[in-house]
């Protein structure tokens, strides 16, 4: 089974776990310095829709880490918080290419190195900046339009639209790096990869949703600095394993299409 292979294989590629842990720890320390620890225990959860570099910020509903723009919505954040947010977003965008590059290497058993990680980051960070800007503007436009048309239910409809699109283009970020593609070509190709691996991909997406939902619920229930730190470690490991399994599926589909 792919997940079993991924659980074993990932131990040979510690960068896949260490990279998101280190970046999240930096972001957590910056957030502590700027606003401290806020929030209380609650019955809440989030499902991971982001692909590529994992972060505990994808699992929590309170933006404690300045690796997302929502951090600046916290009351009392000093103006210098913008510098922390921009710094972390640039670091994560740079690391995205390197992280996905190592996923590709791990899926085929190729050796990986920090030098290769940095090289891939240099190549793709601009493309990922444009991708995330495009996604941000698209989310804003679609949500605004649906709320105007359907009022309160528009928020639910927009969430549904984003979930469906995320699944249909689940391999988008992977395709940019694996195929060395520009955004337009990656959009078309990633959709084809999903069509050719629908059942395997949907099973892994379901596992990702279940795992992220359980982790998120536990973090919110046990809300404390210790819960966040544990979430950083476990989230990096579990999400990386599932994404490695997805990369294995993608590698199989690419090989099949190239042989036809």
PDB file of C-alpha atoms in Angstrom:
ATOM      1  CA  UNK A   1       0.000   0.000   0.000  1.00  0.00           C
ATOM      2  CA  UNK A   2       1.256   3.471  -0.883  1.00  0.00           C
ATOM      3  CA  UNK A   3       0.852   4.890   2.615  1.00  0.00           C
ATOM      4  CA  UNK A   4       2.884   2.043   4.101  1.00  0.00           C
ATOM      5  CA  UNK A   5       5.639   2.639   1.554  1.00  0.00           C
ATOM      6  CA  UNK A   6       5.549   6.358   2.294  1.00  0.00           C
ATOM      7  CA  UNK A   7       5.814   5.807   6.067  1.00  0.00           C
ATOM      8  CA  UNK A   8       8.973   3.753   5.516  1.00  0.00           C
ATOM      9  CA  UNK A   9      10.459   5.858   2.719  1.00  0.00           C
ATOM     10  CA  UNK A  10      10.125   9.204   4.474  1.00  0.00           C
ATOM     11  CA  UNK A  11      12.567   8.129   7.189  1.00  0.00           C
ATOM     12  CA  UNK A  12      15.294   8.196   4.524  1.00  0.00           C
ATOM     13  CA  UNK A  13      14.492  11.845   3.754  1.00  0.00           C
ATOM     14  CA  UNK A  14      14.529  13.715   7.085  1.00  0.00           C
ATOM     15  CA  UNK A  15      14.447  17.111   5.325  1.00  0.00           C
ATOM     16  CA  UNK A  16      10.792  16.469   4.491  1.00  0.00           C
ATOM     17  CA  UNK A  17      10.027  16.557   8.215  1.00  0.00           C
ATOM     18  CA  UNK A  18      12.723  18.917   9.499  1.00  0.00           C
ATOM     19  CA  UNK A  19      12.072  21.716   6.988  1.00  0.00           C
ATOM     20  CA  UNK A  20       8.410  22.401   7.948  1.00  0.00           C
ATOM     21  CA  UNK A  21       9.237  21.942  11.648  1.00  0.00           C
ATOM     22  CA  UNK A  22      12.057  24.507  11.530  1.00  0.00           C
ATOM     23  CA  UNK A  23      10.018  27.057   9.573  1.00  0.00           C
ATOM     24  CA  UNK A  24       7.032  26.653  11.912  1.00  0.00           C
ATOM     25  CA  UNK A  25       9.237  27.016  14.990  1.00  0.00           C
ATOM     26  CA  UNK A  26      10.691  30.254  13.600  1.00  0.00           C
ATOM     27  CA  UNK A  27       7.178  31.540  12.857  1.00  0.00           C
ATOM     28  CA  UNK A  28       5.911  30.456  16.295  1.00  0.00           C
ATOM     29  CA  UNK A  29       8.749  32.283  18.093  1.00  0.00           C
ATOM     30  CA  UNK A  30       8.099  35.414  16.009  1.00  0.00           C
ATOM     31  CA  UNK A  31       4.391  35.240  16.836  1.00  0.00           C
ATOM     32  CA  UNK A  32       5.148  34.818  20.550  1.00  0.00           C
ATOM     33  CA  UNK A  33       7.453  37.828  20.467  1.00  0.00           C
ATOM     34  CA  UNK A  34       4.901  40.003  18.667  1.00  0.00           C
ATOM     35  CA  UNK A  35       1.563  39.101  20.323  1.00  0.00           C
ATOM     36  CA  UNK A  36       2.201  36.269  22.778  1.00  0.00           C
ATOM     37  CA  UNK A  37      -0.015  33.202  23.004  1.00  0.00           C
ATOM     38  CA  UNK A  38      -3.717  33.930  22.598  1.00  0.00           C
ATOM     39  CA  UNK A  39      -6.945  31.952  22.384  1.00  0.00           C
ATOM     40  CA  UNK A  40      -8.657  29.331  24.521  1.00  0.00           C
ATOM     41  CA  UNK A  41      -9.692  25.691  24.195  1.00  0.00           C
ATOM     42  CA  UNK A  42     -12.608  25.179  21.783  1.00  0.00           C
ATOM     43  CA  UNK A  43     -14.444  22.589  19.711  1.00  0.00           C
ATOM     44  CA  UNK A  44     -13.080  23.554  16.328  1.00  0.00           C
ATOM     45  CA  UNK A  45     -11.171  22.085  13.411  1.00  0.00           C
ATOM     46  CA  UNK A  46      -9.793  22.764   9.950  1.00  0.00           C
ATOM     47  CA  UNK A  47      -9.182  20.494   6.986  1.00  0.00           C
ATOM     48  CA  UNK A  48      -5.963  20.885   5.067  1.00  0.00           C
ATOM     49  CA  UNK A  49      -6.514  22.141   1.530  1.00  0.00           C
ATOM     50  CA  UNK A  50      -2.963  23.400   1.009  1.00  0.00           C
ATOM     51  CA  UNK A  51      -0.494  21.211  -0.873  1.00  0.00           C
ATOM     52  CA  UNK A  52       3.253  21.174  -0.516  1.00  0.00           C
ATOM     53  CA  UNK A  53       5.059  22.487   2.541  1.00  0.00           C
ATOM     54  CA  UNK A  54       3.016  21.634   5.684  1.00  0.00           C
ATOM     55  CA  UNK A  55       2.427  24.110   8.515  1.00  0.00           C
ATOM     56  CA  UNK A  56       0.524  23.986  11.780  1.00  0.00           C
ATOM     57  CA  UNK A  57      -1.070  27.272  10.695  1.00  0.00           C
ATOM     58  CA  UNK A  58      -3.073  25.200   8.178  1.00  0.00           C
ATOM     59  CA  UNK A  59      -4.588  23.316  11.131  1.00  0.00           C
ATOM     60  CA  UNK A  60      -5.577  26.149  13.474  1.00  0.00           C
ATOM     61  CA  UNK A  61      -8.296  28.770  13.222  1.00  0.00           C
ATOM     62  CA  UNK A  62      -6.439  31.400  15.267  1.00  0.00           C
ATOM     63  CA  UNK A  63      -3.572  32.882  13.198  1.00  0.00           C
ATOM     64  CA  UNK A  64      -0.847  32.575  15.832  1.00  0.00           C
ATOM     65  CA  UNK A  65       1.967  32.270  13.304  1.00  0.00           C
ATOM     66  CA  UNK A  66       3.001  35.187  11.080  1.00  0.00           C
ATOM     67  CA  UNK A  67       3.242  32.924   8.040  1.00  0.00           C
ATOM     68  CA  UNK A  68      -0.179  34.009   6.801  1.00  0.00           C
ATOM     69  CA  UNK A  69      -1.711  37.414   6.123  1.00  0.00           C
ATOM     70  CA  UNK A  70      -4.495  36.766   8.664  1.00  0.00           C
ATOM     71  CA  UNK A  71      -1.909  37.229  11.421  1.00  0.00           C
ATOM     72  CA  UNK A  72      -2.221  40.999  10.962  1.00  0.00           C
ATOM     73  CA  UNK A  73      -5.922  40.792  11.910  1.00  0.00           C
ATOM     74  CA  UNK A  74      -4.990  39.988  15.529  1.00  0.00           C
ATOM     75  CA  UNK A  75      -5.684  43.030  17.739  1.00  0.00           C
ATOM     76  CA  UNK A  76      -2.552  44.735  18.984  1.00  0.00           C
ATOM     77  CA  UNK A  77      -0.106  43.463  16.384  1.00  0.00           C
ATOM     78  CA  UNK A  78       2.631  46.110  15.978  1.00  0.00           C
ATOM     79  CA  UNK A  79       3.399  47.509  12.543  1.00  0.00           C
ATOM     80  CA  UNK A  80       6.642  45.541  12.475  1.00  0.00           C
ATOM     81  CA  UNK A  81       4.432  42.465  12.249  1.00  0.00           C
ATOM     82  CA  UNK A  82       4.191  43.113   8.512  1.00  0.00           C
ATOM     83  CA  UNK A  83       7.951  42.551   8.250  1.00  0.00           C
ATOM     84  CA  UNK A  84       7.588  39.197  10.022  1.00  0.00           C
ATOM     85  CA  UNK A  85       4.679  38.175   7.774  1.00  0.00           C
ATOM     86  CA  UNK A  86       6.510  39.109   4.562  1.00  0.00           C
ATOM     87  CA  UNK A  87       9.683  37.367   5.758  1.00  0.00           C
ATOM     88  CA  UNK A  88       7.869  34.129   6.606  1.00  0.00           C
ATOM     89  CA  UNK A  89       5.815  34.129   3.397  1.00  0.00           C
ATOM     90  CA  UNK A  90       8.981  34.552   1.340  1.00  0.00           C
ATOM     91  CA  UNK A  91      10.752  31.798   3.275  1.00  0.00           C
ATOM     92  CA  UNK A  92       7.820  29.419   2.816  1.00  0.00           C
ATOM     93  CA  UNK A  93       7.486  30.263  -0.876  1.00  0.00           C
ATOM     94  CA  UNK A  94      11.195  29.602  -1.358  1.00  0.00           C
ATOM     95  CA  UNK A  95      11.019  26.339   0.613  1.00  0.00           C
ATOM     96  CA  UNK A  96       7.992  25.141  -1.357  1.00  0.00           C
ATOM     97  CA  UNK A  97       9.985  24.316  -4.476  1.00  0.00           C
ATOM     98  CA  UNK A  98      12.718  22.563  -2.498  1.00  0.00           C
ATOM     99  CA  UNK A  99      10.213  20.573  -0.450  1.00  0.00           C
ATOM    100  CA  UNK A 100       8.304  19.342  -3.507  1.00  0.00           C
ATOM    101  CA  UNK A 101      11.596  18.567  -5.223  1.00  0.00           C
ATOM    102  CA  UNK A 102      12.554  16.266  -2.349  1.00  0.00           C
ATOM    103  CA  UNK A 103       9.108  14.663  -2.452  1.00  0.00           C
ATOM    104  CA  UNK A 104       9.795  13.820  -6.093  1.00  0.00           C
ATOM    105  CA  UNK A 105      13.211  12.378  -5.237  1.00  0.00           C
ATOM    106  CA  UNK A 106      11.795  10.391  -2.324  1.00  0.00           C
ATOM    107  CA  UNK A 107       9.042   8.924  -4.507  1.00  0.00           C
ATOM    108  CA  UNK A 108      11.657   7.387  -6.829  1.00  0.00           C
ATOM    109  CA  UNK A 109      14.370   6.665  -4.245  1.00  0.00           C
ATOM    110  CA  UNK A 110      16.808   9.256  -5.607  1.00  0.00           C
ATOM    111  CA  UNK A 111      19.347  10.854  -3.239  1.00  0.00           C
ATOM    112  CA  UNK A 112      18.419  14.280  -1.855  1.00  0.00           C
ATOM    113  CA  UNK A 113      20.553  17.085  -0.470  1.00  0.00           C
ATOM    114  CA  UNK A 114      20.302  20.560   1.016  1.00  0.00           C
ATOM    115  CA  UNK A 115      22.069  21.895  -2.090  1.00  0.00           C
ATOM    116  CA  UNK A 116      19.335  20.424  -4.299  1.00  0.00           C
ATOM    117  CA  UNK A 117      16.675  21.825  -1.975  1.00  0.00           C
ATOM    118  CA  UNK A 118      18.133  25.330  -2.329  1.00  0.00           C
ATOM    119  CA  UNK A 119      18.493  24.962  -6.091  1.00  0.00           C
ATOM    120  CA  UNK A 120      14.837  24.001  -6.525  1.00  0.00           C
ATOM    121  CA  UNK A 121      13.777  26.834  -4.248  1.00  0.00           C
ATOM    122  CA  UNK A 122      15.630  29.369  -6.382  1.00  0.00           C
ATOM    123  CA  UNK A 123      14.012  28.082  -9.567  1.00  0.00           C
ATOM    124  CA  UNK A 124      10.373  28.067  -8.449  1.00  0.00           C
ATOM    125  CA  UNK A 125       9.821  30.673  -5.751  1.00  0.00           C
ATOM    126  CA  UNK A 126       8.666  33.360  -8.196  1.00  0.00           C
ATOM    127  CA  UNK A 127       6.168  30.967  -9.795  1.00  0.00           C
ATOM    128  CA  UNK A 128       4.730  30.074  -6.405  1.00  0.00           C
ATOM    129  CA  UNK A 129       4.379  33.747  -5.482  1.00  0.00           C
ATOM    130  CA  UNK A 130       2.307  34.299  -8.643  1.00  0.00           C
ATOM    131  CA  UNK A 131       0.298  31.139  -7.935  1.00  0.00           C
ATOM    132  CA  UNK A 132      -0.600  32.216  -4.405  1.00  0.00           C
ATOM    133  CA  UNK A 133      -1.489  35.734  -5.536  1.00  0.00           C
ATOM    134  CA  UNK A 134      -3.726  34.250  -8.231  1.00  0.00           C
ATOM    135  CA  UNK A 135      -5.432  31.965  -5.701  1.00  0.00           C
ATOM    136  CA  UNK A 136      -5.909  34.821  -3.229  1.00  0.00           C
ATOM    137  CA  UNK A 137      -7.543  37.096  -5.806  1.00  0.00           C
ATOM    138  CA  UNK A 138      -9.692  34.243  -7.162  1.00  0.00           C
ATOM    139  CA  UNK A 139     -10.935  33.362  -3.661  1.00  0.00           C
ATOM    140  CA  UNK A 140     -11.777  36.994  -2.949  1.00  0.00           C
ATOM    141  CA  UNK A 141     -13.613  37.466  -6.252  1.00  0.00           C
ATOM    142  CA  UNK A 142     -15.589  34.199  -6.062  1.00  0.00           C
ATOM    143  CA  UNK A 143     -16.554  34.688  -2.413  1.00  0.00           C
ATOM    144  CA  UNK A 144     -17.640  38.286  -3.012  1.00  0.00           C
ATOM    145  CA  UNK A 145     -19.727  37.310  -6.055  1.00  0.00           C
ATOM    146  CA  UNK A 146     -21.454  34.372  -4.326  1.00  0.00           C
ATOM    147  CA  UNK A 147     -22.214  36.399  -1.193  1.00  0.00           C
ATOM    148  CA  UNK A 148     -23.712  39.160  -3.349  1.00  0.00           C
ATOM    149  CA  UNK A 149     -25.871  36.618  -5.208  1.00  0.00           C
ATOM    150  CA  UNK A 150     -26.866  34.300  -2.356  1.00  0.00           C
ATOM    151  CA  UNK A 151     -26.081  36.334   0.792  1.00  0.00           C
ATOM    152  CA  UNK A 152     -25.395  34.100   3.819  1.00  0.00           C
ATOM    153  CA  UNK A 153     -25.353  30.815   1.927  1.00  0.00           C
ATOM    154  CA  UNK A 154     -22.793  32.314  -0.438  1.00  0.00           C
ATOM    155  CA  UNK A 155     -19.990  31.684   2.082  1.00  0.00           C
ATOM    156  CA  UNK A 156     -20.865  27.986   2.214  1.00  0.00           C
ATOM    157  CA  UNK A 157     -21.080  27.789  -1.578  1.00  0.00           C
ATOM    158  CA  UNK A 158     -17.699  29.467  -1.972  1.00  0.00           C
ATOM    159  CA  UNK A 159     -16.134  26.984   0.458  1.00  0.00           C
ATOM    160  CA  UNK A 160     -17.665  24.127  -1.524  1.00  0.00           C
ATOM    161  CA  UNK A 161     -16.306  25.565  -4.776  1.00  0.00           C
ATOM    162  CA  UNK A 162     -12.810  25.874  -3.314  1.00  0.00           C
ATOM    163  CA  UNK A 163     -12.841  22.304  -1.983  1.00  0.00           C
ATOM    164  CA  UNK A 164     -13.928  20.898  -5.350  1.00  0.00           C
ATOM    165  CA  UNK A 165     -11.330  22.929  -7.261  1.00  0.00           C
ATOM    166  CA  UNK A 166      -8.617  22.003  -4.774  1.00  0.00           C
ATOM    167  CA  UNK A 167      -9.316  18.317  -5.312  1.00  0.00           C
ATOM    168  CA  UNK A 168      -9.515  18.627  -9.113  1.00  0.00           C
ATOM    169  CA  UNK A 169      -6.163  20.437  -9.157  1.00  0.00           C
ATOM    170  CA  UNK A 170      -4.606  18.577  -6.235  1.00  0.00           C
ATOM    171  CA  UNK A 171      -1.406  18.009  -8.219  1.00  0.00           C
ATOM    172  CA  UNK A 172      -0.961  21.622  -9.353  1.00  0.00           C
ATOM    173  CA  UNK A 173       1.967  22.545  -7.092  1.00  0.00           C
ATOM    174  CA  UNK A 174       3.595  19.159  -7.696  1.00  0.00           C
ATOM    175  CA  UNK A 175       3.246  19.537 -11.473  1.00  0.00           C
ATOM    176  CA  UNK A 176       4.945  22.942 -11.478  1.00  0.00           C
ATOM    177  CA  UNK A 177       8.094  21.376 -10.009  1.00  0.00           C
ATOM    178  CA  UNK A 178       7.999  17.844 -11.425  1.00  0.00           C
ATOM    179  CA  UNK A 179       7.288  18.987 -15.004  1.00  0.00           C
ATOM    180  CA  UNK A 180       9.171  22.274 -14.639  1.00  0.00           C
ATOM    181  CA  UNK A 181       6.017  23.946 -15.943  1.00  0.00           C
ATOM    182  CA  UNK A 182       4.654  27.450 -16.050  1.00  0.00           C
ATOM    183  CA  UNK A 183       1.275  28.005 -14.369  1.00  0.00           C
ATOM    184  CA  UNK A 184      -0.905  27.669 -17.475  1.00  0.00           C
ATOM    185  CA  UNK A 185       0.663  24.369 -18.569  1.00  0.00           C
ATOM    186  CA  UNK A 186       0.639  23.046 -14.985  1.00  0.00           C
ATOM    187  CA  UNK A 187      -3.091  23.763 -14.649  1.00  0.00           C
ATOM    188  CA  UNK A 188      -3.904  21.651 -17.699  1.00  0.00           C
ATOM    189  CA  UNK A 189      -1.505  18.856 -16.886  1.00  0.00           C
ATOM    190  CA  UNK A 190      -2.406  18.534 -13.203  1.00  0.00           C
ATOM    191  CA  UNK A 191      -6.068  18.104 -14.134  1.00  0.00           C
ATOM    192  CA  UNK A 192      -5.084  15.263 -16.457  1.00  0.00           C
ATOM    193  CA  UNK A 193      -3.057  13.592 -13.711  1.00  0.00           C
ATOM    194  CA  UNK A 194      -6.070  13.674 -11.419  1.00  0.00           C
ATOM    195  CA  UNK A 195      -8.335  12.173 -14.087  1.00  0.00           C
ATOM    196  CA  UNK A 196      -5.906   9.304 -14.642  1.00  0.00           C
ATOM    197  CA  UNK A 197      -5.606   8.487 -10.912  1.00  0.00           C
ATOM    198  CA  UNK A 198      -9.030   9.453  -9.573  1.00  0.00           C
ATOM    199  CA  UNK A 199      -9.604   6.537  -7.180  1.00  0.00           C
ATOM    200  CA  UNK A 200      -6.116   6.422  -5.641  1.00  0.00           C
ATOM    201  CA  UNK A 201      -5.995  10.182  -5.338  1.00  0.00           C
ATOM    202  CA  UNK A 202      -9.433  10.484  -3.738  1.00  0.00           C
ATOM    203  CA  UNK A 203      -8.524   7.810  -1.185  1.00  0.00           C
ATOM    204  CA  UNK A 204      -5.378   9.724  -0.191  1.00  0.00           C
ATOM    205  CA  UNK A 205      -7.264  13.042  -0.118  1.00  0.00           C
ATOM    206  CA  UNK A 206      -9.773  11.402   2.229  1.00  0.00           C
ATOM    207  CA  UNK A 207      -6.887  10.233   4.448  1.00  0.00           C
ATOM    208  CA  UNK A 208      -5.462  13.762   4.410  1.00  0.00           C
ATOM    209  CA  UNK A 209      -8.813  15.266   5.415  1.00  0.00           C
ATOM    210  CA  UNK A 210      -9.315  12.723   8.213  1.00  0.00           C
ATOM    211  CA  UNK A 211      -5.777  13.102   9.570  1.00  0.00           C
ATOM    212  CA  UNK A 212      -5.811  16.897   9.410  1.00  0.00           C
ATOM    213  CA  UNK A 213      -9.296  17.048  10.928  1.00  0.00           C
ATOM    214  CA  UNK A 214      -8.262  14.852  13.874  1.00  0.00           C
ATOM    215  CA  UNK A 215      -5.029  16.762  14.463  1.00  0.00           C
ATOM    216  CA  UNK A 216      -6.817  20.086  14.226  1.00  0.00           C
ATOM    217  CA  UNK A 217      -9.549  19.003  16.653  1.00  0.00           C
ATOM    218  CA  UNK A 218      -6.983  17.798  19.202  1.00  0.00           C
ATOM    219  CA  UNK A 219      -4.944  21.000  18.966  1.00  0.00           C
ATOM    220  CA  UNK A 220      -8.032  23.164  19.505  1.00  0.00           C
ATOM    221  CA  UNK A 221      -9.240  20.995  22.398  1.00  0.00           C
ATOM    222  CA  UNK A 222      -5.828  21.011  24.120  1.00  0.00           C
ATOM    223  CA  UNK A 223      -5.118  24.622  23.173  1.00  0.00           C
ATOM    224  CA  UNK A 224      -1.779  25.607  24.707  1.00  0.00           C
ATOM    225  CA  UNK A 225       1.795  26.281  23.576  1.00  0.00           C
ATOM    226  CA  UNK A 226       2.527  22.584  24.101  1.00  0.00           C
ATOM    227  CA  UNK A 227      -0.369  21.592  21.828  1.00  0.00           C
ATOM    228  CA  UNK A 228       0.911  23.930  19.109  1.00  0.00           C
ATOM    229  CA  UNK A 229       4.452  22.564  19.384  1.00  0.00           C
ATOM    230  CA  UNK A 230       3.178  18.980  19.268  1.00  0.00           C
ATOM    231  CA  UNK A 231       1.020  19.923  16.277  1.00  0.00           C
ATOM    232  CA  UNK A 232       4.082  21.329  14.504  1.00  0.00           C
ATOM    233  CA  UNK A 233       5.932  18.016  14.855  1.00  0.00           C
ATOM    234  CA  UNK A 234       3.077  15.561  14.237  1.00  0.00           C
ATOM    235  CA  UNK A 235       1.585  17.681  11.469  1.00  0.00           C
ATOM    236  CA  UNK A 236       4.910  17.863   9.614  1.00  0.00           C
ATOM    237  CA  UNK A 237       5.306  14.088   9.811  1.00  0.00           C
ATOM    238  CA  UNK A 238       1.768  12.925   9.031  1.00  0.00           C
ATOM    239  CA  UNK A 239       1.067  15.424   6.261  1.00  0.00           C
ATOM    240  CA  UNK A 240       4.463  14.780   4.662  1.00  0.00           C
ATOM    241  CA  UNK A 241       3.768  11.033   4.608  1.00  0.00           C
ATOM    242  CA  UNK A 242       0.424  11.513   2.841  1.00  0.00           C
ATOM    243  CA  UNK A 243       1.909  13.980   0.373  1.00  0.00           C
ATOM    244  CA  UNK A 244       4.729  11.564  -0.373  1.00  0.00           C
ATOM    245  CA  UNK A 245       2.085   8.936  -1.151  1.00  0.00           C
ATOM    246  CA  UNK A 246       0.383  11.441  -3.495  1.00  0.00           C
ATOM    247  CA  UNK A 247       3.713  12.095  -5.195  1.00  0.00           C
ATOM    248  CA  UNK A 248       4.127   8.332  -5.672  1.00  0.00           C
ATOM    249  CA  UNK A 249       0.735   8.244  -7.395  1.00  0.00           C
ATOM    250  CA  UNK A 250       1.743  11.165  -9.598  1.00  0.00           C
ATOM    251  CA  UNK A 251       5.008   9.454 -10.544  1.00  0.00           C
ATOM    252  CA  UNK A 252       3.123   6.302 -11.557  1.00  0.00           C
ATOM    253  CA  UNK A 253       0.654   8.271 -13.688  1.00  0.00           C
ATOM    254  CA  UNK A 254       3.423  10.250 -15.407  1.00  0.00           C
ATOM    255  CA  UNK A 255       5.262   7.035 -16.233  1.00  0.00           C
ATOM    256  CA  UNK A 256       2.092   5.503 -17.688  1.00  0.00           C
ATOM    257  CA  UNK A 257       1.292   8.548 -19.818  1.00  0.00           C
ATOM    258  CA  UNK A 258       4.854   8.792 -21.110  1.00  0.00           C
ATOM    259  CA  UNK A 259       4.858   5.129 -22.119  1.00  0.00           C
ATOM    260  CA  UNK A 260       1.696   5.451 -24.211  1.00  0.00           C
TER     261      UNK A 260
END
